Short mmCIF file of C-alpha atoms in Angstrom, two decimals:
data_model
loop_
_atom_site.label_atom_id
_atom_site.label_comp_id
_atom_site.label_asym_id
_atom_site.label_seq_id
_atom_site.Cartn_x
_atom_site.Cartn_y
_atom_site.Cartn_z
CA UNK A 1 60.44 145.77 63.29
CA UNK A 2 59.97 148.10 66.66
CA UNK A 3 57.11 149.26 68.11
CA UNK A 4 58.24 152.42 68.36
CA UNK A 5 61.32 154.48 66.95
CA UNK A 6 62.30 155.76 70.64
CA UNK A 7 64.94 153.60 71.91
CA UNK A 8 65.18 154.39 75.85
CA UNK A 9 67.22 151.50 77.12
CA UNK A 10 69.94 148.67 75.56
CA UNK A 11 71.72 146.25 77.35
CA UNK A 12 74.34 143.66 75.91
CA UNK A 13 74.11 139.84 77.45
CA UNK A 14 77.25 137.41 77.19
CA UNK A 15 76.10 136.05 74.15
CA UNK A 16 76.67 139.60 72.05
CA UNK A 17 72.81 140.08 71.85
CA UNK A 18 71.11 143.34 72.59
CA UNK A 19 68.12 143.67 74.42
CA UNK A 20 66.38 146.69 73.27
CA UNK A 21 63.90 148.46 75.31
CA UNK A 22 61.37 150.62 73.67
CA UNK A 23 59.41 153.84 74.56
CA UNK A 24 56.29 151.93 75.04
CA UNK A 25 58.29 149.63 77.16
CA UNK A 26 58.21 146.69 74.53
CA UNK A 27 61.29 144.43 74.89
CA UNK A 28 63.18 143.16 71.55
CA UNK A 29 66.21 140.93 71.31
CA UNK A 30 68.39 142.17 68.39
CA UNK A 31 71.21 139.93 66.37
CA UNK A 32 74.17 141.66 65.42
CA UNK A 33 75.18 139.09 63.01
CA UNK A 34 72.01 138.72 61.47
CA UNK A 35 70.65 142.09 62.10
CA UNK A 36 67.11 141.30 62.77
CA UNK A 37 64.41 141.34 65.98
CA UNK A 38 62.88 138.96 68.26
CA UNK A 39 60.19 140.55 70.37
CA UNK A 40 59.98 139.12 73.82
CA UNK A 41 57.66 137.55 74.77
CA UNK A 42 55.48 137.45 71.39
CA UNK A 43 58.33 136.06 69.53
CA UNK A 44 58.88 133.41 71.27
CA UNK A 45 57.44 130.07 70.68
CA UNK A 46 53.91 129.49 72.47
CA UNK A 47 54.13 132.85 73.59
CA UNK A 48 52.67 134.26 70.08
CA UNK A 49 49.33 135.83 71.73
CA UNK A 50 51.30 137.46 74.74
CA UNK A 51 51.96 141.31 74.44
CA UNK A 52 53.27 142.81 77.05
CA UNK A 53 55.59 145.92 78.80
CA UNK A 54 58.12 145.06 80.32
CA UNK A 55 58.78 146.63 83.92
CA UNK A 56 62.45 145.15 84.69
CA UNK A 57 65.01 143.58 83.25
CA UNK A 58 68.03 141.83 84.53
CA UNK A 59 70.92 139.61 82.56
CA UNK A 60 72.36 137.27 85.22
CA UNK A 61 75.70 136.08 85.13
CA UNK A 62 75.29 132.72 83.13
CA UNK A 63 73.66 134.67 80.17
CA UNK A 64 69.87 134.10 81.05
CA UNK A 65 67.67 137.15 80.85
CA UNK A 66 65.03 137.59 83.12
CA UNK A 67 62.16 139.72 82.39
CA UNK A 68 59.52 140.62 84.41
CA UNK A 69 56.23 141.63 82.50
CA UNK A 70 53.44 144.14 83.98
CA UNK A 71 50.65 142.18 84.99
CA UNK A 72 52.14 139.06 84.04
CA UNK A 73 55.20 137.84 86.40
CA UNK A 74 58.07 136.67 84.81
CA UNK A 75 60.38 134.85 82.09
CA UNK A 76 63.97 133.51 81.92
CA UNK A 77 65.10 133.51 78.69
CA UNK A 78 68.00 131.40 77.18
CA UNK A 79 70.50 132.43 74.57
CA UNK A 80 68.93 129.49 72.01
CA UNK A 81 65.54 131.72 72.86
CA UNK A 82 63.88 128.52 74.64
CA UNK A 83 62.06 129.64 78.09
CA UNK A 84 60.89 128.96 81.67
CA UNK A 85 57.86 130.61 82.92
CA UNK A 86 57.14 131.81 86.42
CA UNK A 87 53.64 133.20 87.21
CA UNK A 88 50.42 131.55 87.48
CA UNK A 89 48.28 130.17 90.89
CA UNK A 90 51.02 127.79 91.63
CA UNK A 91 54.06 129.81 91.41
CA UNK A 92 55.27 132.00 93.95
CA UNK A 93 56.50 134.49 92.41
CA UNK A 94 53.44 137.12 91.51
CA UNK A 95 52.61 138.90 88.26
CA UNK A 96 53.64 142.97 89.59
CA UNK A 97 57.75 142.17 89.38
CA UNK A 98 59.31 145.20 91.51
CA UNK A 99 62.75 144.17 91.26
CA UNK A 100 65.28 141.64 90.06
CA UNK A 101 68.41 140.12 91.96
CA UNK A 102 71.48 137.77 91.63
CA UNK A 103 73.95 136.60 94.92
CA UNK A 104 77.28 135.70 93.87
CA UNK A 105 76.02 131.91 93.61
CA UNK A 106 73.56 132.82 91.14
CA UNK A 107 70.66 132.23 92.88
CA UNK A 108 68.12 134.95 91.59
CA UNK A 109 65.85 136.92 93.64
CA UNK A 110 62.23 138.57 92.92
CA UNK A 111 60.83 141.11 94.73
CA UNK A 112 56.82 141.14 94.10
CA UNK A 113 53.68 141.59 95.33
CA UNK A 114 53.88 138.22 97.06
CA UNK A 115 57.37 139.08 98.60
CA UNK A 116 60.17 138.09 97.80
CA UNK A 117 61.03 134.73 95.79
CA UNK A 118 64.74 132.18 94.96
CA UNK A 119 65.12 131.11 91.92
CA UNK A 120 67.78 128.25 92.18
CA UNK A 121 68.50 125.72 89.29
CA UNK A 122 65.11 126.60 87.90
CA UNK A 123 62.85 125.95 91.25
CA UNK A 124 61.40 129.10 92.74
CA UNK A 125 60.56 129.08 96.50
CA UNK A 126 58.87 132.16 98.47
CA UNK A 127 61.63 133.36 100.74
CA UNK A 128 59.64 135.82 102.72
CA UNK A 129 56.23 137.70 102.46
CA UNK A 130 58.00 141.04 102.86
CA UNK A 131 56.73 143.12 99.12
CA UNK A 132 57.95 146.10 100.06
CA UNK A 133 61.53 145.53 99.54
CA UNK A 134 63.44 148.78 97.57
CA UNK A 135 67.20 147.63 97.44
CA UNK A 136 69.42 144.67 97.67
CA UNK A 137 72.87 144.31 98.55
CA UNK A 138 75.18 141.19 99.73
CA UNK A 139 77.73 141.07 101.95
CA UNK A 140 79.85 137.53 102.63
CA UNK A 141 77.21 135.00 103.61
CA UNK A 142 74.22 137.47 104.06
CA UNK A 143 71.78 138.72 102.22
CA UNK A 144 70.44 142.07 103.24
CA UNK A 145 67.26 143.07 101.47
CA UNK A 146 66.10 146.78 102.76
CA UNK A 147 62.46 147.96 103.20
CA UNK A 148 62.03 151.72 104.15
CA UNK A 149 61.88 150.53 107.89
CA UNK A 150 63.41 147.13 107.95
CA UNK A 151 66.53 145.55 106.91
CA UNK A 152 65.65 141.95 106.32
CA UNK A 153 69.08 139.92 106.46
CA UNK A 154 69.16 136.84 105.14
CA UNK A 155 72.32 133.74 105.94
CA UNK A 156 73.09 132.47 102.22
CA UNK A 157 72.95 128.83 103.72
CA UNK A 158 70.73 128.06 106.12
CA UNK A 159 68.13 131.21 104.72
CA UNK A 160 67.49 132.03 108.29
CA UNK A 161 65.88 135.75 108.32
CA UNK A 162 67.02 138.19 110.99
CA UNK A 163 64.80 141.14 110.24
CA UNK A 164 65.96 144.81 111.69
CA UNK A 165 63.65 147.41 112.74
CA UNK A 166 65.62 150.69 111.28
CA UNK A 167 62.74 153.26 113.45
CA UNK A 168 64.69 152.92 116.53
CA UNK A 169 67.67 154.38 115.08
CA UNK A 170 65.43 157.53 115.46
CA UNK A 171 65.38 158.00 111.35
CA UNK A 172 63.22 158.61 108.54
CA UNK A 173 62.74 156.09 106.09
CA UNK A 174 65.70 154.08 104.34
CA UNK A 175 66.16 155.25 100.48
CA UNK A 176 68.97 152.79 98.97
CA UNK A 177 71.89 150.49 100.44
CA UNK A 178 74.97 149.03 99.41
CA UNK A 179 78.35 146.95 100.42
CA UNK A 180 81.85 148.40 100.65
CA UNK A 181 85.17 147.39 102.09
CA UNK A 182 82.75 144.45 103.73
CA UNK A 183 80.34 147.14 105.25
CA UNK A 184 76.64 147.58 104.48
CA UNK A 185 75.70 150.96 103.94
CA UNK A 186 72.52 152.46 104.24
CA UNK A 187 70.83 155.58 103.28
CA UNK A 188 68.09 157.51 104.48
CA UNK A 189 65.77 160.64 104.29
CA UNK A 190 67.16 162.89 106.42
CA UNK A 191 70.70 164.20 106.41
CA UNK A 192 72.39 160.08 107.27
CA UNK A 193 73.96 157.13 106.32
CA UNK A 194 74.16 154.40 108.42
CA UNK A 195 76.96 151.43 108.56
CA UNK A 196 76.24 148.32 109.21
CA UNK A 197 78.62 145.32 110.15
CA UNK A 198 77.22 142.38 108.26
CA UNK A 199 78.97 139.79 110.63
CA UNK A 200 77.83 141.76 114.48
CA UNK A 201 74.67 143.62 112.66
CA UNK A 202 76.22 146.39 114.76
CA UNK A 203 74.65 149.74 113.31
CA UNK A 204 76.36 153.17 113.68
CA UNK A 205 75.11 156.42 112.23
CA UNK A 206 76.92 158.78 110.45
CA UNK A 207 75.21 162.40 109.71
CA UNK A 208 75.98 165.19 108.08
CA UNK A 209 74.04 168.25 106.43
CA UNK A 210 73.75 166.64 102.78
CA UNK A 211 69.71 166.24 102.69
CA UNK A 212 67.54 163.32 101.30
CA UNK A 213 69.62 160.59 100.46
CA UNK A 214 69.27 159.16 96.65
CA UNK A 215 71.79 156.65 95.22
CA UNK A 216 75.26 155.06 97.44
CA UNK A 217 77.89 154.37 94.88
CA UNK A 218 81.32 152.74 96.55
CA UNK A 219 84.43 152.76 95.17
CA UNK A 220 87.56 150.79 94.46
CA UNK A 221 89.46 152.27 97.36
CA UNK A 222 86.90 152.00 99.75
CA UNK A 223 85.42 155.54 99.73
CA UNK A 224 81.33 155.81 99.58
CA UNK A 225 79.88 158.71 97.37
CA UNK A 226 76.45 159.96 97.86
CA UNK A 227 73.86 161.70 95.77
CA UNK A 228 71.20 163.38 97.38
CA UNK A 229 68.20 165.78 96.52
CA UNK A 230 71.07 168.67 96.60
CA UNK A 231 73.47 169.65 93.97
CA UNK A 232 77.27 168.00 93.59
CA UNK A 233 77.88 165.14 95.28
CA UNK A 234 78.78 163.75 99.05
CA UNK A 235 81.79 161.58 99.86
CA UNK A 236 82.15 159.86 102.87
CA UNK A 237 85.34 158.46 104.07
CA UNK A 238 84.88 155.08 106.91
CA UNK A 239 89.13 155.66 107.94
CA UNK A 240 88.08 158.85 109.73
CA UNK A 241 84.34 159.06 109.66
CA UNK A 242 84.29 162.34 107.56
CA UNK A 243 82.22 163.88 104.53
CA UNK A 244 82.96 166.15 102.34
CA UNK A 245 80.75 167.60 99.37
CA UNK A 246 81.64 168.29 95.74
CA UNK A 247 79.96 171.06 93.39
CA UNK A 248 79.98 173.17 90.78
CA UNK A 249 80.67 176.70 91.32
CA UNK A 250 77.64 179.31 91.75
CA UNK A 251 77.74 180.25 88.59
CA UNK A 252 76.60 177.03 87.25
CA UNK A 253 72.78 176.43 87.37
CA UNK A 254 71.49 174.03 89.53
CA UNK A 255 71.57 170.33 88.44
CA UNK A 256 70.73 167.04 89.66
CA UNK A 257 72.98 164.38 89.74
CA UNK A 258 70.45 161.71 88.57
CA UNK A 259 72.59 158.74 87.31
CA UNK A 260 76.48 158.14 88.08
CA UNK A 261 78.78 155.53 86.76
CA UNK A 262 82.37 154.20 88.12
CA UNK A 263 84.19 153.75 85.03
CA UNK A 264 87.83 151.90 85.32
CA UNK A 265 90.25 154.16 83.96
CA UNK A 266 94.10 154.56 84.98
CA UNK A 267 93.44 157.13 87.54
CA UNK A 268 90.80 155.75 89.07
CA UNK A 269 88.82 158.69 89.25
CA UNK A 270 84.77 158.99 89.65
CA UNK A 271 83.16 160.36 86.84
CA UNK A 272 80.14 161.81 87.22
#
């Protein structure tokens, strides 16, 4: 029943359903019990005449998956397969999704060419016209949505915006961000990561010889690892302020690090 016999992405809701993304970037729910497909959103009902790729994907924490379509805007969909639409003149959320995000409350937020939009209880309200946002990360009672010059930070409550101009810091342009230990981190272009105190908004730079920032990944024990445009892979330690880098001995030919995981073992080690 796929589209295409290249499988390039599967994720597994709450509910024990996959969602199986295809090469052509078709999007099919598959039963394990039953063992049979449910394209989304053609197979849905009133949606029979609607074909299209998807461009991201997230499951949020009550089992609802939201898909955003290309060209479209976007669909919740519940486990019983019934739906809520959001894209057309009166919705604010637009129809080129960029990016998908949950807060702790489950309050959803989409990043799009209108900027970004809340989704909470099933009303979506524009939360700021800023489209360019490239990474998300929360911190207590802020939200801190990152641009590659601005950090836009956002109080959970109120939804007062405190946006951060990131040029005076005398960097390039941000890459990727993320919480640890109740810090925001934030990475950028060239050679630094900056931390950020999400109470003060206090920024300090830290810099060290590792090249284009990538991807932040924290750990349990309060460590930050970073992967950058080099080989191996950077660790940065907040008790003492120090990096240190990780990799493969000459002999081994060069390599990217392009995707890492934390998995929970006994150890606790990083795999990589």
């Amino acid at each position: 029943d796929l589209s295409h016999n290249r499988i390039i992405s599967m994720t597994e809701d709450p509910g024990g359903f996959l969602w199986i993304k295809t090469y052509d970037d078709l999007l099919y729910r598959f039963d394990v019990e039953t063992e049979t497909f449910v394209a989304v959103p053609s197979g849905l009902d009133g949606l029979h005449e609607v074909t299209a790729q998807v461009e991201n994907l997230h499951c949020s924490e009550d089992g609802v998956m939201w898909v955003a379509l290309s060209g479209i805007g976007l669909i919740s969909v519940n486990e019983d397969l019934t739906y809520n639409l959001y894209y057309g003149k009166n919705n604010p959320v637009g129809k080129d999704v960029t990016s998908i995000h949950e807060d702790s409350d489950g309050n959803i937020y989409v990043v799009s060419e209108s900027g970004i939009s809340m989704i909470s209880d099933g009303t979506a309200s524009l939360l700021s016209r800023d489209a360019d946002v490239i990474a998300y990360a929360e911190a207590g009672e802020s939200l801190f949505f990152l641009t590659p010059d601005q950090l836009i930070v956002v109080d959970k409550v109120s939804r007062e915006q405190n946006k951060m101009e990131l040029k005076v810091l005398g960097l390039s342009e941000a890459t990727s961000i993320t919480c640890s230990g109740g810090t925001v981190y934030v990475g950028f272009r060239d050679n630094a990561v900056a931390s950020v105190d999400p109470d003060s908004l206090e920024i300090s730079v830290h810099r060290t010889d590792m090249g284009r920032v990538r991807y932040l990944f924290p750990d349990p024990e309060g460590l930050l690892w970073i992967a950058t445009e080099r080989t191996g892979i950077w660790k940065y330690n907040p008790s003492d302020e120090g990096f240190r880098h990780y990799e493969h001995s000459s002999n081994v030919m060069s390599y990217y690090s392009d995707t890492l995981a934390i998995v929970p073992i006994m150890s606790k080690k990083l795999l990589i």
